[in-house]
Amino acid sequence: MGSTFSGIELGKRSIMANTDAITTAGHNISNANTEGYSRQRVQIKEFDPLYKPDLERLERPGLIGQGVDVQSINRIRDELLDERIVAQANQESYWDTRSKYYQMIEQIYNEPDDISVRSNMDKFWEAWQELSINPESKAARQAVVTRAETLTDSIKQRWEALAGVGNLIDGDIEATVKQVNSYARQIADCNAEIVRSRAMGDNPNDLLDRRDLLVDKLSKLINISTDQRDSDEFMVHVGGRVIVQGNISREIDLVPRFDDTGYSKLVWKDTGNDAVFNGGTLGALVELRDVDVRNEIQTLNTMTMNFADLVNDVHRNAVGANKVTGLDFFVQHPFVENANGNFDRNGDGQLDTSYVFRFTGTNALDKQQQVGIEGVMTFSGSTGNVQVPYFHTDTVETVIARINDSTSEVKAYLDKNNHLVLKATTAQSVDNPDFVIRHVEDSGYFLAGYSGVLAGTGAEGAYDFAQADAVNALAAGSQFSVSPVYNPSAYIEVNQALRNDVMSVAAGYMDAAGTAPTGDGRAAVEIAAIRNTSVMVGGMKTFDDYFADTVTNVGLKGEQAETNLLSQNAIMDDLRNLRDSISGVNIDEELAEIMKFQHGYNAAAKFVTVWDSLIDTVINRLGV
């Protein structure tokens, strides 16, 4: 049977249970505005009943109730919803980062019309057109030089603006990597505390909330997923790799790249393997720096190099009013001072690489003539070598078009003297240098004998840049040009000789007698005509098309980022609102809970008072 004093114990349990419930509701109200907090609820169950386990028991109802007990205090959380939020958060931050930076890039291209690169180039062409009409005019020559200087300054300014965005992104990458490493360490520390708390029989709600908040923050930076199948070893994965396992976290490190940008690449600190992220703020920043901004700079460099080459090709073969010829109109800084382009790429003190931008063959070709030979040319491509075949019935023009239509990073054209020119493009991979011909080979004789580029055929006669003096593989008499410094658009300038004497600006050609006719403006006409000529600027297009395509491309990518950001914002708002409706603290609801358990507390206290009165009657008032 129950003890005389059992009612006191029963009432005490009720008071304690209601006290815990009221305290928990107060804890919820206190943390209503705490980031990442989940409301908590007390799980109450009846206390084990009292019964007599032997064979003799009174003829009365057994299993006497002993009141209530607090089983646990649990947080209200939907784990499946949490996983959905973690999976989606990286996309929202990814597009948010791209949208912000594309607004900056768009501002670079949204220049005022009167000072833009395009308007300055238009004025440059117009100056040449004016010179073609008045080839004897010194003022017209001065206009050409002055407008060329204005154009080169605007090209440099655009490069500086793009490079500035790239440097800003690089700084953000370093800061974000530190954040990722910090969050990973904190999650691992929380895991250790949670396991220790659970081992002692506690329910570490606040620690779990903190861990979930850290996971949410980490999910915005990189594309992660979580694994809670083992309660003692909570895991965080990114791209199929573990970044947190229990109380152990992995770190991302930054190591220098082998290029002139000064940027670093991401690697796993423990293995040295490349760390690749496809979403989140960090993934967006790396893509913006190494793809988007790099492509914009490469496109500007490509335009600058082709523009300068085409103008120089005409100007070099023309003659100025002072009978000076052979001058390039634009000059570039070479990558190396070595005449053969030799360079120590790995920094061991030995020249081991050849940085050459352009080959020019020795033979004049007719683009409509059939080559009459066949073979396979091999050029360096983005992910390996690319083979380009040619056949007996192909014309020179067809072979050149086939080279340019291939995926190789070498392009071809006929210069002013109809000599075949091979020149390097920008490299798709950051591991390869821009404007460097890396491999040229021909199994037949189109490059070796027909055009006079290579000295020999087959693998033995191939040009490969991974050696010093690789230019020895070129045909005798062929010309080559050392690669320009890393960013040509940052260093292009008008030839100092032309600035010193504008009469050296070449407007015409020498006649058969070797003299320069006073009224000859044929060279100026040819240079002015470049404006509307399809040239290789990443593809066959005019310079006007290049500028239009560049602005359109930036605008479309900015629009894409903004549209996808709005879509992801809507998705995440729905998910977060749903989570708040489940886990968030509602002040009114908590106040109602407090009132409910306050009445329970009062009733339990009254019960104890009544039981105390009964005991007092038994002990003090029976008069025994």
Coordinates of C-alpha atoms in Angstrom, one line a residue:
M1 CA 0.0 0.0 0.0
G2 CA 1.1 3.6 -0.3
S3 CA 3.1 5.3 2.4
T4 CA 1.5 7.9 4.7
F5 CA 3.9 10.4 3.4
S6 CA 3.7 9.3 -0.3
G7 CA 1.4 12.2 -1.1
I8 CA 4.1 14.7 -0.2
E9 CA 6.5 13.1 -2.6
L10 CA 3.8 12.9 -5.3
G11 CA 3.1 16.6 -4.9
K12 CA 6.8 17.5 -4.9
R13 CA 7.2 15.7 -8.3
S14 CA 4.3 17.7 -9.7
I15 CA 5.7 21.0 -8.5
M16 CA 9.2 20.1 -9.9
A17 CA 7.7 19.1 -13.3
N18 CA 5.7 22.3 -13.6
T19 CA 8.7 24.3 -12.5
D20 CA 10.8 22.7 -15.3
A21 CA 8.1 23.4 -17.8
I22 CA 7.8 27.0 -16.7
T23 CA 11.6 27.4 -16.8
T24 CA 11.8 25.9 -20.3
A25 CA 9.1 28.3 -21.5
G26 CA 11.1 31.2 -20.0
H27 CA 14.2 29.9 -21.7
N28 CA 12.4 30.0 -25.0
I29 CA 11.1 33.5 -24.4
S30 CA 14.6 34.7 -23.5
N31 CA 16.0 33.3 -26.8
A32 CA 13.2 34.4 -29.0
N33 CA 15.6 36.5 -31.0
T34 CA 18.7 34.3 -30.7
E35 CA 20.0 33.3 -34.1
G36 CA 19.7 29.5 -34.7
Y37 CA 17.7 28.8 -31.5
S38 CA 15.1 26.1 -31.6
R39 CA 12.2 26.2 -29.1
Q40 CA 12.2 23.5 -26.5
R41 CA 9.5 21.4 -24.9
V42 CA 9.4 19.4 -21.7
Q43 CA 8.4 15.7 -22.2
I44 CA 6.4 14.7 -19.2
K45 CA 5.3 11.1 -18.3
E46 CA 3.6 9.4 -15.4
F47 CA 5.9 8.2 -12.7
D48 CA 6.2 4.4 -12.2
P49 CA 3.3 3.2 -10.0
L50 CA 3.6 1.6 -6.6
Y51 CA 2.7 -2.0 -6.2
K52 CA 3.5 -5.1 -4.0
P53 CA 5.4 -7.7 -6.0
D54 CA 4.9 -10.7 -3.6
L55 CA 2.2 -13.3 -3.7
E56 CA 0.2 -11.7 -0.8
R57 CA -1.5 -8.5 -1.6
L58 CA -4.6 -6.8 -0.2
E59 CA -7.9 -7.1 -1.8
R60 CA -7.8 -3.6 -3.1
P61 CA -6.8 -1.9 -6.4
G62 CA -3.1 -2.0 -7.0
L63 CA -0.6 -0.1 -9.1
I64 CA -1.1 3.1 -7.1
G65 CA 0.0 6.2 -9.1
Q66 CA 3.0 8.1 -7.9
G67 CA 2.6 11.3 -9.9
V68 CA 4.6 12.7 -12.7
D69 CA 8.2 12.8 -14.0
V70 CA 10.2 14.9 -16.5
Q71 CA 11.4 12.4 -19.1
S72 CA 13.5 14.9 -21.2
I73 CA 13.6 18.4 -22.6
N74 CA 13.7 18.2 -26.4
R75 CA 14.1 20.9 -29.1
I76 CA 11.5 21.0 -31.8
R77 CA 13.3 20.5 -35.1
D78 CA 12.5 18.9 -38.5
E79 CA 15.7 17.2 -39.6
L80 CA 14.5 16.6 -43.2
L81 CA 13.7 20.2 -43.6
D82 CA 17.1 21.1 -42.2
E83 CA 18.8 18.9 -44.8
R84 CA 16.8 20.6 -47.6
I85 CA 17.9 24.1 -46.4
V86 CA 21.6 23.0 -46.2
A87 CA 21.4 21.6 -49.7
Q88 CA 19.8 24.8 -51.1
A89 CA 21.7 27.5 -49.2
N90 CA 24.9 27.2 -51.3
Q91 CA 23.0 28.0 -54.5
E92 CA 21.5 31.1 -53.0
S93 CA 24.9 32.4 -51.8
Y94 CA 26.4 31.3 -55.1
W95 CA 24.1 33.5 -57.2
D96 CA 24.2 36.3 -54.7
T97 CA 28.0 36.5 -55.0
R98 CA 27.9 36.4 -58.8
S99 CA 25.2 39.0 -58.9
K100 CA 27.2 41.4 -56.8
Y101 CA 30.4 41.1 -58.7
Y102 CA 28.7 41.2 -62.1
Q103 CA 27.2 44.6 -61.1
M104 CA 30.8 45.7 -60.7
I105 CA 31.9 44.2 -64.0
E106 CA 28.9 45.8 -65.8
Q107 CA 30.0 49.2 -64.5
I108 CA 33.3 48.7 -66.2
Y109 CA 31.7 48.2 -69.6
N110 CA 29.1 50.9 -69.0
E111 CA 31.5 53.6 -69.9
P112 CA 30.3 57.0 -71.1
D113 CA 30.2 56.9 -74.9
D114 CA 32.7 59.6 -75.4
I115 CA 35.5 57.9 -73.4
S116 CA 34.8 54.2 -74.0
V117 CA 37.3 51.9 -75.6
R118 CA 34.9 51.4 -78.5
S119 CA 34.5 55.2 -79.1
N120 CA 38.2 55.8 -78.9
M121 CA 38.8 53.0 -81.4
D122 CA 36.2 54.5 -83.7
K123 CA 38.1 57.8 -83.5
F124 CA 41.4 55.9 -84.2
W125 CA 39.9 54.4 -87.5
E126 CA 38.5 57.8 -88.4
A127 CA 42.0 59.3 -88.0
W128 CA 43.5 56.8 -90.4
Q129 CA 40.6 57.5 -92.9
E130 CA 41.4 61.2 -92.7
L131 CA 45.1 60.5 -93.2
S132 CA 44.2 58.4 -96.3
I133 CA 42.5 61.5 -97.8
N134 CA 45.4 63.8 -96.8
P135 CA 48.5 61.6 -96.7
E136 CA 50.8 64.6 -97.0
S137 CA 49.3 66.3 -93.9
K138 CA 51.4 66.4 -90.7
A139 CA 48.4 67.3 -88.7
A140 CA 46.6 64.2 -89.9
R141 CA 49.5 62.1 -88.8
Q142 CA 49.6 63.8 -85.4
A143 CA 45.9 63.0 -85.0
V144 CA 46.6 59.3 -85.7
V145 CA 49.3 59.2 -83.0
T146 CA 47.3 61.2 -80.4
R147 CA 44.2 59.1 -80.9
A148 CA 46.2 56.0 -80.7
E149 CA 47.6 57.1 -77.4
T150 CA 44.1 57.8 -76.1
L151 CA 43.0 54.4 -77.3
T152 CA 45.9 52.6 -75.6
D153 CA 45.2 54.5 -72.4
S154 CA 41.5 53.4 -72.4
I155 CA 42.5 49.8 -73.0
K156 CA 44.9 50.0 -70.1
Q157 CA 42.2 51.5 -67.9
R158 CA 39.8 48.7 -68.7
W159 CA 42.5 46.1 -67.9
E160 CA 43.2 47.9 -64.6
A161 CA 39.5 47.9 -63.7
L162 CA 39.1 44.2 -64.5
A163 CA 42.3 43.3 -62.7
G164 CA 41.1 45.3 -59.8
V165 CA 37.9 43.2 -59.6
G166 CA 40.1 40.1 -59.9
N167 CA 42.3 41.2 -57.0
L168 CA 39.2 42.1 -54.9
I169 CA 37.8 38.6 -55.5
D170 CA 41.1 37.1 -54.6
G171 CA 41.1 38.9 -51.3
D172 CA 37.5 37.6 -50.7
I173 CA 38.7 34.1 -51.4
E174 CA 41.4 34.2 -48.8
A175 CA 38.9 35.6 -46.2
T176 CA 36.3 33.0 -47.1
V177 CA 38.8 30.1 -46.8
K178 CA 39.6 31.3 -43.3
Q179 CA 35.8 31.3 -42.5
V180 CA 35.4 27.8 -43.9
N181 CA 38.3 26.5 -41.8
S182 CA 37.0 28.2 -38.7
Y183 CA 33.4 26.9 -39.1
A184 CA 34.8 23.3 -39.7
R185 CA 36.9 23.5 -36.5
Q186 CA 33.9 24.8 -34.5
I187 CA 31.6 22.1 -35.8
A188 CA 34.2 19.5 -34.8
D189 CA 34.5 21.0 -31.3
C190 CA 30.7 21.0 -30.9
N191 CA 30.7 17.3 -32.0
A192 CA 33.1 16.5 -29.2
E193 CA 31.1 18.4 -26.6
I194 CA 27.8 16.8 -27.8
V195 CA 29.2 13.3 -27.6
R196 CA 30.6 14.0 -24.1
S197 CA 27.3 15.4 -22.9
R198 CA 25.2 12.5 -24.3
A199 CA 27.6 10.1 -22.7
M200 CA 26.6 11.6 -19.3
G201 CA 22.9 11.1 -20.1
D202 CA 22.2 14.8 -20.9
N203 CA 20.3 16.2 -23.9
P204 CA 22.5 19.0 -25.2
N205 CA 19.9 21.1 -27.0
D206 CA 21.8 24.4 -27.0
L207 CA 24.9 22.6 -28.3
L208 CA 22.9 21.0 -31.1
D209 CA 21.4 24.4 -32.0
R210 CA 24.9 25.9 -32.2
R211 CA 26.1 23.1 -34.4
D212 CA 23.2 23.4 -36.7
L213 CA 23.8 27.2 -36.9
L214 CA 27.4 26.6 -37.8
V215 CA 26.4 24.0 -40.5
D216 CA 23.9 26.6 -41.9
K217 CA 26.7 29.2 -42.1
L218 CA 29.1 26.7 -43.7
S219 CA 26.5 25.7 -46.2
K220 CA 26.4 29.2 -47.5
L221 CA 30.1 29.2 -48.1
I222 CA 30.5 25.7 -49.8
N223 CA 28.3 23.0 -51.1
I224 CA 28.0 20.6 -48.2
S225 CA 25.9 17.7 -47.1
T226 CA 25.6 16.2 -43.6
D227 CA 25.5 12.6 -42.3
Q228 CA 23.9 11.8 -38.9
R229 CA 23.6 8.0 -39.2
D230 CA 26.1 7.7 -36.4
S231 CA 25.0 9.8 -33.5
D232 CA 28.6 9.7 -32.1
E233 CA 30.2 10.8 -35.3
F234 CA 28.4 13.7 -37.1
M235 CA 29.9 14.1 -40.5
V236 CA 30.0 17.0 -43.1
H237 CA 30.8 16.2 -46.7
V238 CA 31.7 18.5 -49.6
G239 CA 31.9 17.2 -53.1
G240 CA 32.2 13.6 -52.0
R241 CA 35.0 14.5 -49.6
V242 CA 34.8 14.6 -45.8
I243 CA 35.5 18.0 -44.2
V244 CA 34.3 17.2 -40.7
Q245 CA 34.2 13.7 -39.1
G246 CA 33.3 13.7 -35.5
N247 CA 35.8 15.8 -33.6
I248 CA 38.2 16.0 -36.6
S249 CA 38.1 18.7 -39.2
R250 CA 40.1 19.2 -42.4
E251 CA 41.5 22.5 -43.5
I252 CA 41.7 24.2 -46.9
D253 CA 45.0 25.8 -47.8
L254 CA 46.2 28.3 -50.4
V255 CA 49.3 27.6 -52.4
P256 CA 50.8 29.9 -55.2
R257 CA 50.0 29.1 -58.8
F258 CA 52.7 29.0 -61.4
D259 CA 51.6 32.1 -63.3
D260 CA 52.1 35.9 -63.0
T261 CA 48.7 36.7 -61.4
G262 CA 49.9 36.3 -57.9
Y263 CA 46.8 34.3 -57.1
S264 CA 46.7 31.1 -55.2
K265 CA 44.8 27.9 -55.7
L266 CA 42.8 25.9 -53.2
V267 CA 44.2 22.6 -51.9
W268 CA 43.4 20.2 -49.0
K269 CA 46.1 20.9 -46.4
D270 CA 46.5 17.3 -45.4
T271 CA 46.9 15.8 -48.9
G272 CA 47.9 18.7 -51.1
N273 CA 45.2 17.7 -53.6
D274 CA 43.1 20.4 -55.4
A275 CA 40.0 21.4 -53.5
V276 CA 37.1 22.0 -55.9
F277 CA 33.8 23.6 -54.9
N278 CA 30.8 23.8 -57.2
G279 CA 28.6 26.1 -55.1
G280 CA 28.4 28.5 -52.3
T281 CA 30.2 31.8 -51.9
L282 CA 33.7 30.2 -52.2
G283 CA 32.7 28.3 -55.4
A284 CA 31.3 31.5 -56.9
L285 CA 34.4 33.5 -56.0
V286 CA 36.8 31.0 -57.5
E287 CA 34.7 30.7 -60.6
L288 CA 34.5 34.5 -60.9
R289 CA 38.2 34.9 -60.5
D290 CA 39.5 32.0 -62.6
V291 CA 36.8 31.9 -65.2
D292 CA 34.7 35.0 -65.6
V293 CA 37.1 37.8 -64.9
R294 CA 40.0 35.8 -66.4
N295 CA 37.9 35.3 -69.6
E296 CA 37.1 39.0 -69.8
I297 CA 40.8 39.9 -69.4
Q298 CA 41.8 37.2 -71.9
T299 CA 39.2 38.6 -74.4
L300 CA 40.6 42.1 -73.9
N301 CA 44.1 40.8 -74.3
T302 CA 43.1 38.8 -77.5
M303 CA 41.5 41.9 -79.0
T304 CA 44.5 44.0 -78.1
M305 CA 47.0 41.5 -79.6
N306 CA 45.1 41.0 -82.8
F307 CA 44.4 44.7 -83.2
A308 CA 48.1 45.6 -82.7
D309 CA 49.2 42.8 -85.0
L310 CA 46.9 43.7 -87.8
V311 CA 47.8 47.4 -87.7
N312 CA 51.5 46.5 -87.4
D313 CA 51.3 44.1 -90.3
V314 CA 50.3 46.9 -92.6
H315 CA 52.4 49.7 -91.0
R316 CA 55.6 47.6 -91.0
N317 CA 55.4 47.2 -94.7
A318 CA 54.4 50.7 -95.5
V319 CA 56.6 53.9 -95.5
G320 CA 56.3 57.2 -93.7
A321 CA 56.6 60.7 -95.2
N322 CA 60.2 60.8 -94.1
K323 CA 60.8 57.5 -96.0
V324 CA 61.2 55.5 -92.8
T325 CA 59.8 52.0 -93.1
G326 CA 59.8 48.7 -91.1
L327 CA 58.3 50.3 -87.9
D328 CA 55.6 48.7 -85.8
F329 CA 52.9 51.2 -84.9
F330 CA 52.2 49.5 -81.6
V331 CA 54.9 47.9 -79.4
Q332 CA 54.6 45.4 -76.6
H333 CA 56.9 44.4 -73.7
P334 CA 58.3 40.9 -74.4
F335 CA 57.8 38.2 -71.7
V336 CA 61.5 37.6 -71.6
E337 CA 64.5 39.5 -72.9
N338 CA 66.0 36.3 -74.3
A339 CA 66.0 36.5 -78.1
N340 CA 64.8 32.9 -78.5
G341 CA 62.1 33.3 -75.8
N342 CA 63.9 30.9 -73.4
F343 CA 62.6 31.0 -69.9
D344 CA 63.2 29.2 -66.5
R345 CA 59.6 28.1 -65.8
N346 CA 60.2 25.9 -62.8
G347 CA 62.7 28.3 -61.1
D348 CA 65.6 25.9 -60.8
G349 CA 68.0 28.2 -62.5
Q350 CA 68.0 26.4 -65.9
L351 CA 66.3 27.7 -69.0
D352 CA 63.8 25.0 -69.8
T353 CA 60.9 26.6 -71.8
S354 CA 60.4 28.6 -74.9
Y355 CA 57.8 31.4 -74.8
V356 CA 57.1 32.2 -78.5
F357 CA 53.9 33.9 -79.6
R358 CA 54.0 33.8 -83.4
F359 CA 55.6 31.9 -86.3
T360 CA 55.7 33.3 -89.8
G361 CA 56.6 31.0 -92.8
T362 CA 59.1 31.8 -95.5
N363 CA 56.9 31.1 -98.6
A364 CA 54.2 33.2 -100.1
L365 CA 51.0 31.3 -100.6
D366 CA 48.0 31.6 -102.8
K367 CA 44.9 31.0 -100.6
Q368 CA 42.9 29.6 -103.5
Q369 CA 45.6 27.1 -104.6
Q370 CA 45.2 23.4 -103.8
V371 CA 48.0 22.2 -101.6
G372 CA 48.4 18.9 -103.5
I373 CA 49.7 17.1 -100.4
E374 CA 48.2 15.5 -97.3
G375 CA 49.0 14.9 -93.7
V376 CA 48.0 15.6 -90.2
M377 CA 49.0 18.7 -88.2
T378 CA 49.1 18.6 -84.4
F379 CA 48.6 21.6 -82.3
S380 CA 48.4 22.2 -78.5
G381 CA 44.8 22.4 -77.2
S382 CA 43.1 23.1 -73.9
T383 CA 43.3 19.5 -72.6
G384 CA 45.9 18.0 -74.9
N385 CA 47.1 18.1 -78.4
V386 CA 44.6 18.5 -81.3
Q387 CA 45.0 16.9 -84.7
V388 CA 44.0 18.8 -87.9
P389 CA 44.2 16.8 -91.1
Y390 CA 44.6 18.2 -94.7
F391 CA 44.1 16.6 -98.1
H392 CA 45.4 16.9 -101.7
T393 CA 42.3 18.8 -102.8
D394 CA 42.2 21.3 -100.0
T395 CA 43.1 24.9 -100.8
V396 CA 45.3 26.9 -98.5
E397 CA 42.2 28.8 -97.4
T398 CA 40.5 25.6 -96.5
V399 CA 43.4 24.4 -94.4
I400 CA 43.7 27.7 -92.6
A401 CA 39.9 27.6 -91.8
R402 CA 40.2 24.0 -90.5
I403 CA 43.0 25.1 -88.1
N404 CA 40.9 28.0 -86.9
D405 CA 37.8 25.9 -86.5
S406 CA 39.6 23.3 -84.4
T407 CA 39.8 23.4 -80.6
S408 CA 43.5 24.0 -80.7
E409 CA 45.0 27.1 -79.1
V410 CA 46.9 28.0 -82.2
K411 CA 45.3 30.1 -85.0
A412 CA 46.4 30.8 -88.6
Y413 CA 46.1 33.4 -91.2
L414 CA 48.0 34.9 -94.2
D415 CA 49.8 38.2 -93.5
K416 CA 50.3 41.1 -95.8
N417 CA 53.0 39.2 -97.8
N418 CA 50.8 36.1 -98.0
H419 CA 53.0 34.2 -95.6
L420 CA 51.4 31.7 -93.3
V421 CA 51.3 33.0 -89.7
L422 CA 50.6 30.7 -86.7
K423 CA 50.0 32.4 -83.4
A424 CA 49.0 31.4 -80.0
T425 CA 45.7 32.3 -78.3
T426 CA 44.9 32.6 -74.7
A427 CA 44.9 29.3 -72.7
Q428 CA 41.8 27.8 -71.3
S429 CA 43.6 26.1 -68.4
V430 CA 45.2 28.3 -65.8
D431 CA 48.2 25.9 -65.8
N432 CA 49.1 27.0 -69.4
P433 CA 50.5 30.4 -70.3
D434 CA 48.6 32.7 -72.6
F435 CA 49.9 33.6 -76.0
V436 CA 52.5 30.8 -76.0
I437 CA 52.7 28.2 -78.8
R438 CA 53.2 25.0 -77.0
H439 CA 53.3 22.4 -79.7
V440 CA 53.3 22.3 -83.6
E441 CA 53.8 19.2 -85.6
D442 CA 53.1 18.0 -89.1
S443 CA 53.2 14.4 -90.4
G444 CA 53.3 15.8 -94.0
Y445 CA 54.8 18.9 -95.6
F446 CA 52.2 21.7 -95.4
L447 CA 54.0 23.3 -92.5
A448 CA 57.5 21.9 -93.2
G449 CA 58.1 22.6 -96.9
Y450 CA 55.0 24.1 -98.4
S451 CA 54.6 27.1 -96.1
G452 CA 58.1 27.1 -94.7
V453 CA 57.2 27.2 -91.0
L454 CA 58.9 24.0 -89.6
A455 CA 62.3 22.6 -90.6
G456 CA 61.2 19.0 -90.5
T457 CA 58.2 16.6 -90.5
G458 CA 57.0 14.1 -87.9
A459 CA 57.7 14.0 -84.2
E460 CA 61.4 14.6 -84.9
G461 CA 60.7 17.9 -86.6
A462 CA 58.0 19.0 -84.1
Y463 CA 58.2 22.3 -82.2
D464 CA 57.6 21.8 -78.5
F465 CA 57.9 24.7 -76.0
A466 CA 59.0 22.5 -73.1
Q467 CA 62.7 23.0 -73.9
A468 CA 65.1 25.8 -74.4
D469 CA 65.8 27.0 -78.0
A470 CA 62.7 25.2 -79.3
V471 CA 62.8 27.7 -82.2
N472 CA 65.6 25.6 -83.7
A473 CA 62.8 23.5 -85.0
L474 CA 61.6 26.3 -87.3
A475 CA 62.6 26.5 -90.9
A476 CA 65.6 28.6 -91.8
G477 CA 64.6 32.2 -92.6
S478 CA 61.2 31.9 -90.8
Q479 CA 60.4 34.6 -88.4
F480 CA 59.1 34.3 -84.9
S481 CA 58.0 36.7 -82.1
V482 CA 58.7 36.3 -78.4
S483 CA 55.5 36.1 -76.3
P484 CA 54.3 39.4 -74.8
V485 CA 54.3 40.0 -71.1
Y486 CA 51.5 38.4 -69.2
N487 CA 48.8 41.0 -70.0
P488 CA 49.4 42.7 -73.3
S489 CA 46.4 45.1 -72.7
A490 CA 48.3 46.5 -69.7
Y491 CA 51.4 47.3 -71.7
I492 CA 50.4 48.2 -75.2
E493 CA 51.7 51.6 -76.3
V494 CA 52.4 53.6 -79.4
N495 CA 56.0 53.2 -80.8
Q496 CA 58.2 55.9 -79.3
A497 CA 59.7 56.5 -82.7
L498 CA 56.3 57.6 -84.0
R499 CA 55.7 59.8 -81.0
N500 CA 59.1 61.5 -81.6
D501 CA 58.5 62.1 -85.3
V502 CA 54.9 61.8 -86.5
M503 CA 56.2 61.9 -90.1
S504 CA 57.3 58.3 -89.5
V505 CA 53.6 57.3 -89.5
A506 CA 53.3 55.2 -92.7
A507 CA 50.4 56.1 -95.0
G508 CA 51.6 54.7 -98.3
Y509 CA 53.9 52.1 -100.0
M510 CA 57.2 52.5 -101.8
D511 CA 56.9 52.5 -105.5
A512 CA 59.1 50.4 -107.9
A513 CA 61.8 53.0 -107.7
G514 CA 62.0 52.7 -103.9
T515 CA 60.6 56.1 -103.3
A516 CA 57.5 57.1 -101.3
P517 CA 55.0 59.1 -103.4
T518 CA 53.7 62.2 -101.6
G519 CA 50.0 61.6 -102.1
D520 CA 50.0 57.8 -101.5
G521 CA 47.5 56.8 -98.8
R522 CA 47.0 53.1 -99.6
A523 CA 48.4 51.9 -96.3
A524 CA 46.2 54.3 -94.4
V525 CA 43.2 53.0 -96.4
E526 CA 44.1 49.4 -95.5
I527 CA 44.4 50.2 -91.8
A528 CA 41.1 52.1 -91.7
A529 CA 39.5 49.1 -93.5
I530 CA 40.5 46.8 -90.6
R531 CA 37.5 48.2 -88.7
N532 CA 35.0 46.3 -90.9
T533 CA 37.2 43.3 -91.6
S534 CA 36.4 39.9 -90.0
V535 CA 39.5 39.0 -88.0
M536 CA 40.3 36.4 -85.4
V537 CA 39.1 37.9 -82.1
G538 CA 38.2 34.6 -80.3
G539 CA 36.3 33.9 -83.5
M540 CA 35.9 35.5 -86.9
K541 CA 34.3 38.8 -86.3
T542 CA 34.8 42.5 -86.8
F543 CA 36.0 44.7 -84.0
D544 CA 32.6 46.4 -83.8
D545 CA 31.1 42.9 -83.4
Y546 CA 33.6 42.2 -80.7
F547 CA 32.6 45.2 -78.6
A548 CA 28.9 44.4 -79.1
D549 CA 29.4 40.8 -78.1
T550 CA 31.4 41.7 -75.1
V551 CA 28.9 44.1 -73.6
T552 CA 26.0 41.7 -74.5
N553 CA 27.8 38.7 -72.8
V554 CA 28.4 40.7 -69.6
G555 CA 24.9 42.0 -69.5
L556 CA 23.4 38.5 -70.1
K557 CA 25.5 36.9 -67.4
G558 CA 24.6 39.7 -65.0
E559 CA 20.9 39.2 -65.8
Q560 CA 21.3 35.4 -65.4
A561 CA 22.8 35.9 -61.9
E562 CA 20.1 38.3 -60.8
T563 CA 17.2 36.1 -62.1
N564 CA 18.6 33.0 -60.5
L565 CA 19.2 34.9 -57.2
L566 CA 15.5 36.0 -57.1
S567 CA 14.5 32.4 -57.7
Q568 CA 16.7 31.0 -55.0
N569 CA 15.6 33.8 -52.6
A570 CA 12.0 32.7 -53.1
I571 CA 12.8 29.0 -52.5
M572 CA 14.9 29.8 -49.4
D573 CA 12.3 32.2 -48.0
D574 CA 9.7 29.4 -48.2
L575 CA 12.0 26.9 -46.5
R576 CA 13.1 29.3 -43.7
N577 CA 9.5 30.4 -43.0
L578 CA 8.5 26.7 -42.8
R579 CA 11.4 26.1 -40.4
D580 CA 10.5 29.1 -38.3
S581 CA 6.9 27.9 -38.0
I582 CA 8.2 24.6 -36.6
S583 CA 11.2 25.6 -34.6
G584 CA 10.8 29.3 -34.0
V585 CA 9.6 30.8 -30.7
N586 CA 6.1 32.3 -30.6
I587 CA 5.9 34.6 -27.5
D588 CA 2.2 34.3 -27.2
E589 CA 2.4 30.5 -27.3
E590 CA 5.1 30.5 -24.7
L591 CA 3.1 32.8 -22.4
A592 CA 0.1 30.5 -22.7
E593 CA 2.4 27.6 -21.8
I594 CA 3.6 29.5 -18.7
M595 CA 0.0 30.2 -17.6
K596 CA -1.0 26.5 -18.1
F597 CA 1.9 25.2 -16.0
Q598 CA 1.4 28.0 -13.4
H599 CA -2.1 26.6 -12.8
G600 CA -0.6 23.1 -12.5
Y601 CA 2.0 24.4 -10.1
N602 CA -0.7 26.1 -7.9
A603 CA -2.8 23.0 -7.9
A604 CA 0.2 20.8 -6.9
A605 CA 1.0 23.2 -4.1
K606 CA -2.6 23.0 -2.9
F607 CA -2.4 19.2 -3.1
V608 CA 0.7 19.3 -0.8
T609 CA -1.1 21.6 1.6
V610 CA -4.1 19.3 1.8
W611 CA -1.8 16.2 2.4
D612 CA 0.1 18.1 5.1
S613 CA -3.2 18.8 6.8
L614 CA -4.1 15.1 6.6
I615 CA -0.8 14.1 8.2
D616 CA -1.2 16.8 10.9
T617 CA -4.6 15.3 11.8
V618 CA -3.1 11.8 12.1
I619 CA -0.1 12.8 14.1
N620 CA -1.3 15.6 16.3
R621 CA -5.1 15.5 16.5
L622 CA -6.1 11.9 17.1
G623 CA -5.6 12.4 20.8
V624 CA -3.9 9.0 21.2

